[in-house]
Amino acid sequence: AQSVTQLGSHVSVSEGALVLLRCNYSSSVPPYLFWYVQYPNQGLQLLLKYTSAATLVKGINGFEAEFKKSETSFHLTKPSAHMSDAAEYFCAVSHNAGNMLTFGGGTRLMVKP
Amino acid sequence: DADVTQTPRNRITKTGKRIMLECSQTKGHDRMYWYRQDPGLGLRLIYYSFDVKDINKGEISDGYSVSRQAQAKFSLSLESAIPNQTALYFCATSAVAGRRTDTQYFGPGTRLTVL
C-alpha cells in the first residue's frame, strides 16, 4: 500500500527566504513521486517528478526535490521564495497498477513581503 | 483553450438533488479520473476510466456514479446529493501508456456546495 504524509499544512516564509516543504512516503514497491502545485482557483499542475533516473530532480519555477530512500522522503525546496510562489503544494506517489496517484494532505505556502 | 475543461465551475444545490459534473479533454488521452479535494485530506480518487469500456471504482466511490460518453468526455453524477459531498471536484487525464511515471493533467475544478 502507498501513503504520503506532508508535514505542516501551512508554511509561511518571507520573500527571498528558503522554501522547504516536507513529504514522506510509504510504498510497497519502488516509488515514483510527484509534486503538484495548485494556484488559487486553478487546477493542479506538475511541478516535478521522480522517475528513478536521478535522485535530485529539478522542476519549473526554480523548485527542486531530492529523493532519499533511506529517509523515505522527497522534500521540495526553492532557494529564494517569490510572492508568486504562494499556492498549495501536493506530494503524490504512484500506485503499482496503472498510474493512479495517492496524494498527501497538501501544504499551503504563504510568502510574506 | 484549456486542454481539460470542467462544467460547471461552481454549483450550489440542495440535499437530495441529482447533480452531474462534466469533463472534456482535447489531449487525446485514454485515461480519465475524478477526484475530490477536501481541506487537509488532499485529493482522493472517486472513479477512473482507462478507456470508454473500462470504468473502475476508486477509493471513495459510494454515492457517486460515472459515465464515459466518449474518449474525450467523462461525467460524474451524484444521484442524491448530501451535504458531506460538498467539496472541490477535479477531473484529470493521462496518456494511454499508463506508466507509473505518466503525468496527470488536471482541469480547473468544480466547486460543489450541497445545502
PDB file of C-alpha atoms in Angstrom:
ATOM      1  CA  ALA A   1       0.000   0.000   0.000  1.00  0.00           C
ATOM      2  CA  GLN A   2       1.094   3.549  -0.657  1.00  0.00           C
ATOM      3  CA  SER A   3       0.689   6.634   1.521  1.00  0.00           C
ATOM      4  CA  VAL A   4       2.030  10.170   1.641  1.00  0.00           C
ATOM      5  CA  THR A   5       2.484  12.463   4.628  1.00  0.00           C
ATOM      6  CA  GLN A   6       3.126  16.162   4.243  1.00  0.00           C
ATOM      7  CA  LEU A   7       4.362  17.719   7.460  1.00  0.00           C
ATOM      8  CA  GLY A   8       2.906  21.153   8.014  1.00  0.00           C
ATOM      9  CA  SER A   9      -0.423  22.067   6.467  1.00  0.00           C
ATOM     10  CA  HIS A  10       0.669  25.725   6.395  1.00  0.00           C
ATOM     11  CA  VAL A  11       4.150  27.120   5.854  1.00  0.00           C
ATOM     12  CA  SER A  12       4.965  30.824   5.931  1.00  0.00           C
ATOM     13  CA  VAL A  13       8.232  32.308   4.644  1.00  0.00           C
ATOM     14  CA  SER A  14       9.486  35.761   3.847  1.00  0.00           C
ATOM     15  CA  GLU A  15      10.151  36.783   0.275  1.00  0.00           C
ATOM     16  CA  GLY A  16      13.714  35.779  -0.603  1.00  0.00           C
ATOM     17  CA  ALA A  17      13.913  33.093   2.092  1.00  0.00           C
ATOM     18  CA  LEU A  18      14.429  29.384   1.577  1.00  0.00           C
ATOM     19  CA  VAL A  19      11.334  27.321   0.897  1.00  0.00           C
ATOM     20  CA  LEU A  20      11.254  23.788   2.339  1.00  0.00           C
ATOM     21  CA  LEU A  21       8.100  21.673   2.022  1.00  0.00           C
ATOM     22  CA  ARG A  22       8.297  18.205   3.513  1.00  0.00           C
ATOM     23  CA  CYS A  23       6.999  14.963   2.056  1.00  0.00           C
ATOM     24  CA  ASN A  24       7.447  11.444   3.407  1.00  0.00           C
ATOM     25  CA  TYR A  25       6.093   8.406   1.656  1.00  0.00           C
ATOM     26  CA  SER A  26       5.351   4.776   2.273  1.00  0.00           C
ATOM     27  CA  SER A  27       5.337   2.384  -0.642  1.00  0.00           C
ATOM     28  CA  SER A  28       5.422  -1.379  -1.036  1.00  0.00           C
ATOM     29  CA  VAL A  29       7.068  -1.019  -4.450  1.00  0.00           C
ATOM     30  CA  PRO A  30       9.851   1.256  -5.719  1.00  0.00           C
ATOM     31  CA  PRO A  31       8.178   4.650  -5.575  1.00  0.00           C
ATOM     32  CA  TYR A  32       7.589   7.175  -8.279  1.00  0.00           C
ATOM     33  CA  LEU A  33       6.897  10.555  -6.707  1.00  0.00           C
ATOM     34  CA  PHE A  34       5.346  13.790  -7.871  1.00  0.00           C
ATOM     35  CA  TRP A  35       4.955  17.352  -6.660  1.00  0.00           C
ATOM     36  CA  TYR A  36       1.964  19.292  -7.954  1.00  0.00           C
ATOM     37  CA  VAL A  37       1.138  22.956  -7.344  1.00  0.00           C
ATOM     38  CA  GLN A  38      -2.326  24.486  -7.145  1.00  0.00           C
ATOM     39  CA  TYR A  39      -2.634  28.223  -7.580  1.00  0.00           C
ATOM     40  CA  PRO A  40      -5.811  29.916  -6.330  1.00  0.00           C
ATOM     41  CA  ASN A  41      -8.898  28.969  -8.348  1.00  0.00           C
ATOM     42  CA  GLN A  42      -6.906  26.710 -10.639  1.00  0.00           C
ATOM     43  CA  GLY A  43      -6.344  23.020 -11.129  1.00  0.00           C
ATOM     44  CA  LEU A  44      -3.174  21.185 -10.217  1.00  0.00           C
ATOM     45  CA  GLN A  45      -0.123  21.383 -12.437  1.00  0.00           C
ATOM     46  CA  LEU A  46       3.005  19.274 -12.337  1.00  0.00           C
ATOM     47  CA  LEU A  47       5.987  20.873 -10.655  1.00  0.00           C
ATOM     48  CA  LEU A  48       8.381  17.934 -10.936  1.00  0.00           C
ATOM     49  CA  LYS A  49       8.554  14.156 -10.707  1.00  0.00           C
ATOM     50  CA  TYR A  50      10.989  11.460  -9.612  1.00  0.00           C
ATOM     51  CA  THR A  51      11.233   8.573 -12.046  1.00  0.00           C
ATOM     52  CA  SER A  52      14.416   6.915 -10.681  1.00  0.00           C
ATOM     53  CA  ALA A  53      16.671   8.495 -13.328  1.00  0.00           C
ATOM     54  CA  ALA A  54      18.254  10.905 -10.820  1.00  0.00           C
ATOM     55  CA  THR A  55      17.734  11.495  -7.111  1.00  0.00           C
ATOM     56  CA  LEU A  56      17.866  15.290  -7.441  1.00  0.00           C
ATOM     57  CA  VAL A  57      15.029  16.446  -9.629  1.00  0.00           C
ATOM     58  CA  LYS A  58      14.690  19.957 -10.989  1.00  0.00           C
ATOM     59  CA  GLY A  59      11.287  21.352 -11.794  1.00  0.00           C
ATOM     60  CA  ILE A  60       9.661  24.502 -13.006  1.00  0.00           C
ATOM     61  CA  ASN A  61       9.937  27.932 -11.374  1.00  0.00           C
ATOM     62  CA  GLY A  62      13.226  27.151  -9.637  1.00  0.00           C
ATOM     63  CA  PHE A  63      11.923  24.292  -7.480  1.00  0.00           C
ATOM     64  CA  GLU A  64      13.778  21.057  -6.918  1.00  0.00           C
ATOM     65  CA  ALA A  65      13.318  17.937  -4.827  1.00  0.00           C
ATOM     66  CA  GLU A  66      15.672  15.235  -3.614  1.00  0.00           C
ATOM     67  CA  PHE A  67      14.664  11.599  -3.323  1.00  0.00           C
ATOM     68  CA  LYS A  68      16.169   9.993  -0.214  1.00  0.00           C
ATOM     69  CA  LYS A  69      15.353   6.321   0.003  1.00  0.00           C
ATOM     70  CA  SER A  70      16.893   5.865   3.452  1.00  0.00           C
ATOM     71  CA  GLU A  71      14.644   8.594   4.845  1.00  0.00           C
ATOM     72  CA  THR A  72      11.628   7.761   2.627  1.00  0.00           C
ATOM     73  CA  SER A  73      11.467  11.444   1.810  1.00  0.00           C
ATOM     74  CA  PHE A  74      11.005  13.672  -1.216  1.00  0.00           C
ATOM     75  CA  HIS A  75      11.192  17.214   0.156  1.00  0.00           C
ATOM     76  CA  LEU A  76      10.613  20.206  -2.104  1.00  0.00           C
ATOM     77  CA  THR A  77      12.940  23.208  -1.936  1.00  0.00           C
ATOM     78  CA  LYS A  78      13.495  26.568  -3.548  1.00  0.00           C
ATOM     79  CA  PRO A  79      16.453  28.788  -2.572  1.00  0.00           C
ATOM     80  CA  SER A  80      14.579  32.087  -2.684  1.00  0.00           C
ATOM     81  CA  ALA A  81      10.815  32.479  -2.323  1.00  0.00           C
ATOM     82  CA  HIS A  82       8.883  34.807  -4.560  1.00  0.00           C
ATOM     83  CA  MET A  83       5.446  36.238  -3.919  1.00  0.00           C
ATOM     84  CA  SER A  84       4.140  34.302  -6.900  1.00  0.00           C
ATOM     85  CA  ASP A  85       5.040  31.014  -5.171  1.00  0.00           C
ATOM     86  CA  ALA A  86       2.106  31.404  -2.795  1.00  0.00           C
ATOM     87  CA  ALA A  87      -0.038  28.367  -3.527  1.00  0.00           C
ATOM     88  CA  GLU A  88      -0.923  24.917  -2.241  1.00  0.00           C
ATOM     89  CA  TYR A  89       1.539  22.133  -2.899  1.00  0.00           C
ATOM     90  CA  PHE A  90       0.746  18.437  -3.082  1.00  0.00           C
ATOM     91  CA  CYS A  91       3.085  15.466  -2.930  1.00  0.00           C
ATOM     92  CA  ALA A  92       1.860  12.233  -4.525  1.00  0.00           C
ATOM     93  CA  VAL A  93       3.054   8.666  -5.024  1.00  0.00           C
ATOM     94  CA  SER A  94       2.178   6.490  -7.991  1.00  0.00           C
ATOM     95  CA  HIS A  95       0.437   3.164  -7.446  1.00  0.00           C
ATOM     96  CA  ASN A  96       1.719  -0.109  -8.765  1.00  0.00           C
ATOM     97  CA  ALA A  97      -1.331  -0.516 -11.021  1.00  0.00           C
ATOM     98  CA  GLY A  98      -1.732   1.881 -13.897  1.00  0.00           C
ATOM     99  CA  ASN A  99      -0.688   5.308 -12.739  1.00  0.00           C
ATOM    100  CA  MET A 100      -3.193   6.172 -10.058  1.00  0.00           C
ATOM    101  CA  LEU A 101      -1.897   8.593  -7.521  1.00  0.00           C
ATOM    102  CA  THR A 102      -2.158   8.788  -3.747  1.00  0.00           C
ATOM    103  CA  PHE A 103      -1.876  12.387  -2.570  1.00  0.00           C
ATOM    104  CA  GLY A 104      -0.713  13.894   0.666  1.00  0.00           C
ATOM    105  CA  GLY A 105      -2.903  16.359   2.504  1.00  0.00           C
ATOM    106  CA  GLY A 106      -1.252  19.392   0.939  1.00  0.00           C
ATOM    107  CA  THR A 107       0.808  22.296   2.267  1.00  0.00           C
ATOM    108  CA  ARG A 108      -0.287  25.866   1.802  1.00  0.00           C
ATOM    109  CA  LEU A 109       2.699  28.144   1.258  1.00  0.00           C
ATOM    110  CA  MET A 110       2.350  31.780   2.234  1.00  0.00           C
ATOM    111  CA  VAL A 111       5.013  34.299   1.222  1.00  0.00           C
ATOM    112  CA  LYS A 112       5.340  37.500   3.243  1.00  0.00           C
ATOM    113  CA  PRO A 113       6.714  40.662   1.687  1.00  0.00           C
TER     114      PRO A 113
ATOM    115  CA  ASP B   1      -8.002  26.935 -24.951  1.00  0.00           C
ATOM    116  CA  ALA B   2      -7.608  24.684 -21.938  1.00  0.00           C
ATOM    117  CA  ASP B   3      -6.838  21.022 -22.578  1.00  0.00           C
ATOM    118  CA  VAL B   4      -9.092  19.772 -19.766  1.00  0.00           C
ATOM    119  CA  THR B   5     -12.328  21.629 -19.113  1.00  0.00           C
ATOM    120  CA  GLN B   6     -14.940  21.151 -16.437  1.00  0.00           C
ATOM    121  CA  THR B   7     -18.511  22.397 -16.260  1.00  0.00           C
ATOM    122  CA  PRO B   8     -19.948  23.933 -14.229  1.00  0.00           C
ATOM    123  CA  ARG B   9     -17.189  25.706 -12.336  1.00  0.00           C
ATOM    124  CA  ASN B  10     -19.421  26.402  -9.367  1.00  0.00           C
ATOM    125  CA  ARG B  11     -22.687  24.790  -8.299  1.00  0.00           C
ATOM    126  CA  ILE B  12     -24.921  25.185  -5.289  1.00  0.00           C
ATOM    127  CA  THR B  13     -27.620  22.573  -4.828  1.00  0.00           C
ATOM    128  CA  LYS B  14     -29.903  21.135  -2.208  1.00  0.00           C
ATOM    129  CA  THR B  15     -29.867  17.826  -0.404  1.00  0.00           C
ATOM    130  CA  GLY B  16     -31.491  15.065  -2.452  1.00  0.00           C
ATOM    131  CA  LYS B  17     -30.968  16.663  -5.844  1.00  0.00           C
ATOM    132  CA  ARG B  18     -29.278  14.858  -8.718  1.00  0.00           C
ATOM    133  CA  ILE B  19     -26.163  16.603  -9.971  1.00  0.00           C
ATOM    134  CA  MET B  20     -23.920  15.954 -12.975  1.00  0.00           C
ATOM    135  CA  LEU B  21     -20.418  17.325 -13.351  1.00  0.00           C
ATOM    136  CA  GLU B  22     -18.887  17.176 -16.795  1.00  0.00           C
ATOM    137  CA  CYS B  23     -15.331  16.884 -18.011  1.00  0.00           C
ATOM    138  CA  SER B  24     -13.992  17.210 -21.545  1.00  0.00           C
ATOM    139  CA  GLN B  25     -10.443  16.927 -22.824  1.00  0.00           C
ATOM    140  CA  THR B  26      -8.639  17.682 -26.055  1.00  0.00           C
ATOM    141  CA  LYS B  27      -5.376  15.954 -25.144  1.00  0.00           C
ATOM    142  CA  GLY B  28      -6.291  12.702 -26.859  1.00  0.00           C
ATOM    143  CA  HIS B  29      -5.703  10.772 -23.652  1.00  0.00           C
ATOM    144  CA  ASP B  30      -7.470   7.497 -22.978  1.00  0.00           C
ATOM    145  CA  ARG B  31      -7.271   7.606 -19.189  1.00  0.00           C
ATOM    146  CA  MET B  32      -9.531   9.876 -17.182  1.00  0.00           C
ATOM    147  CA  TYR B  33     -10.045  10.324 -13.446  1.00  0.00           C
ATOM    148  CA  TRP B  34     -12.366  12.026 -10.994  1.00  0.00           C
ATOM    149  CA  TYR B  35     -11.049  13.273  -7.649  1.00  0.00           C
ATOM    150  CA  ARG B  36     -12.494  15.237  -4.782  1.00  0.00           C
ATOM    151  CA  GLN B  37     -10.441  17.645  -2.699  1.00  0.00           C
ATOM    152  CA  ASP B  38     -11.201  18.352   0.940  1.00  0.00           C
ATOM    153  CA  PRO B  39      -9.111  20.605   3.186  1.00  0.00           C
ATOM    154  CA  GLY B  40      -6.356  18.649   4.896  1.00  0.00           C
ATOM    155  CA  LEU B  41      -7.150  15.441   3.039  1.00  0.00           C
ATOM    156  CA  GLY B  42      -5.579  16.232  -0.313  1.00  0.00           C
ATOM    157  CA  LEU B  43      -7.193  14.655  -3.353  1.00  0.00           C
ATOM    158  CA  ARG B  44      -8.951  11.319  -3.202  1.00  0.00           C
ATOM    159  CA  LEU B  45      -9.848   9.195  -6.216  1.00  0.00           C
ATOM    160  CA  ILE B  46     -13.550   8.640  -6.859  1.00  0.00           C
ATOM    161  CA  TYR B  47     -13.593   6.804 -10.210  1.00  0.00           C
ATOM    162  CA  TYR B  48     -11.220   6.214 -13.074  1.00  0.00           C
ATOM    163  CA  SER B  49     -11.545   5.040 -16.655  1.00  0.00           C
ATOM    164  CA  PHE B  50      -8.813   3.518 -18.786  1.00  0.00           C
ATOM    165  CA  ASP B  51     -10.934   3.649 -21.938  1.00  0.00           C
ATOM    166  CA  VAL B  52     -14.579   4.008 -22.937  1.00  0.00           C
ATOM    167  CA  LYS B  53     -15.449   0.456 -21.886  1.00  0.00           C
ATOM    168  CA  ASP B  54     -13.284   0.271 -18.767  1.00  0.00           C
ATOM    169  CA  ILE B  55     -14.552   2.076 -15.673  1.00  0.00           C
ATOM    170  CA  ASN B  56     -13.341   1.388 -12.154  1.00  0.00           C
ATOM    171  CA  LYS B  57     -14.170   2.462  -8.631  1.00  0.00           C
ATOM    172  CA  GLY B  58     -11.631   4.439  -6.709  1.00  0.00           C
ATOM    173  CA  GLU B  59     -11.101   4.968  -3.015  1.00  0.00           C
ATOM    174  CA  ILE B  60     -14.375   6.789  -2.293  1.00  0.00           C
ATOM    175  CA  SER B  61     -16.981   5.808  -4.920  1.00  0.00           C
ATOM    176  CA  ASP B  62     -20.013   5.433  -2.623  1.00  0.00           C
ATOM    177  CA  GLY B  63     -22.721   7.943  -3.553  1.00  0.00           C
ATOM    178  CA  TYR B  64     -21.212   8.646  -6.979  1.00  0.00           C
ATOM    179  CA  SER B  65     -21.561   7.212 -10.467  1.00  0.00           C
ATOM    180  CA  VAL B  66     -19.795   7.988 -13.733  1.00  0.00           C
ATOM    181  CA  SER B  67     -20.348   7.786 -17.461  1.00  0.00           C
ATOM    182  CA  ARG B  68     -17.691   7.736 -20.173  1.00  0.00           C
ATOM    183  CA  GLN B  69     -19.623   9.003 -23.167  1.00  0.00           C
ATOM    184  CA  ALA B  70     -16.624   9.155 -25.483  1.00  0.00           C
ATOM    185  CA  GLN B  71     -12.864   9.135 -25.300  1.00  0.00           C
ATOM    186  CA  ALA B  72     -12.932  12.850 -24.591  1.00  0.00           C
ATOM    187  CA  LYS B  73     -15.837  13.014 -22.112  1.00  0.00           C
ATOM    188  CA  PHE B  74     -16.194  11.688 -18.582  1.00  0.00           C
ATOM    189  CA  SER B  75     -19.110  12.723 -16.356  1.00  0.00           C
ATOM    190  CA  LEU B  76     -19.553  12.369 -12.613  1.00  0.00           C
ATOM    191  CA  SER B  77     -23.045  12.121 -11.108  1.00  0.00           C
ATOM    192  CA  LEU B  78     -24.323  12.469  -7.591  1.00  0.00           C
ATOM    193  CA  GLU B  79     -27.651  10.627  -7.644  1.00  0.00           C
ATOM    194  CA  SER B  80     -28.916  12.173  -4.416  1.00  0.00           C
ATOM    195  CA  ALA B  81     -26.592  14.854  -3.126  1.00  0.00           C
ATOM    196  CA  ILE B  82     -25.838  15.131   0.587  1.00  0.00           C
ATOM    197  CA  PRO B  83     -24.022  17.909   2.489  1.00  0.00           C
ATOM    198  CA  ASN B  84     -20.835  15.908   3.071  1.00  0.00           C
ATOM    199  CA  GLN B  85     -20.357  15.792  -0.696  1.00  0.00           C
ATOM    200  CA  THR B  86     -19.591  19.497  -0.552  1.00  0.00           C
ATOM    201  CA  ALA B  87     -16.069  19.665  -1.966  1.00  0.00           C
ATOM    202  CA  LEU B  88     -13.880  20.717  -4.869  1.00  0.00           C
ATOM    203  CA  TYR B  89     -14.015  18.163  -7.688  1.00  0.00           C
ATOM    204  CA  PHE B  90     -11.259  17.654 -10.232  1.00  0.00           C
ATOM    205  CA  CYS B  91     -11.105  15.765 -13.468  1.00  0.00           C
ATOM    206  CA  ALA B  92      -7.719  14.584 -14.727  1.00  0.00           C
ATOM    207  CA  THR B  93      -6.325  12.752 -17.739  1.00  0.00           C
ATOM    208  CA  SER B  94      -3.187  10.796 -18.564  1.00  0.00           C
ATOM    209  CA  ALA B  95      -1.682   9.161 -21.611  1.00  0.00           C
ATOM    210  CA  VAL B  96      -2.646   5.729 -22.828  1.00  0.00           C
ATOM    211  CA  ALA B  97       0.712   4.226 -21.927  1.00  0.00           C
ATOM    212  CA  GLY B  98      -0.338   4.003 -18.292  1.00  0.00           C
ATOM    213  CA  ARG B  99       3.167   4.030 -16.951  1.00  0.00           C
ATOM    214  CA  ARG B 100       3.626   4.843 -13.307  1.00  0.00           C
ATOM    215  CA  THR B 101       5.683   7.845 -14.351  1.00  0.00           C
ATOM    216  CA  ASP B 102       2.989   9.380 -16.540  1.00  0.00           C
ATOM    217  CA  THR B 103       1.864  12.869 -15.631  1.00  0.00           C
ATOM    218  CA  GLN B 104      -1.782  13.512 -14.873  1.00  0.00           C
ATOM    219  CA  TYR B 105      -3.269  16.724 -16.283  1.00  0.00           C
ATOM    220  CA  PHE B 106      -5.962  18.404 -14.254  1.00  0.00           C
ATOM    221  CA  GLY B 107      -8.973  20.514 -15.090  1.00  0.00           C
ATOM    222  CA  PRO B 108      -9.722  23.762 -13.229  1.00  0.00           C
ATOM    223  CA  GLY B 109     -12.142  22.113 -10.805  1.00  0.00           C
ATOM    224  CA  THR B 110     -15.811  22.366  -9.901  1.00  0.00           C
ATOM    225  CA  ARG B 111     -16.744  23.776  -6.528  1.00  0.00           C
ATOM    226  CA  LEU B 112     -19.901  21.994  -5.345  1.00  0.00           C
ATOM    227  CA  THR B 113     -21.912  23.079  -2.327  1.00  0.00           C
ATOM    228  CA  VAL B 114     -24.755  20.902  -1.076  1.00  0.00           C
ATOM    229  CA  LEU B 115     -27.103  22.694   1.320  1.00  0.00           C
TER     230      LEU B 115
END
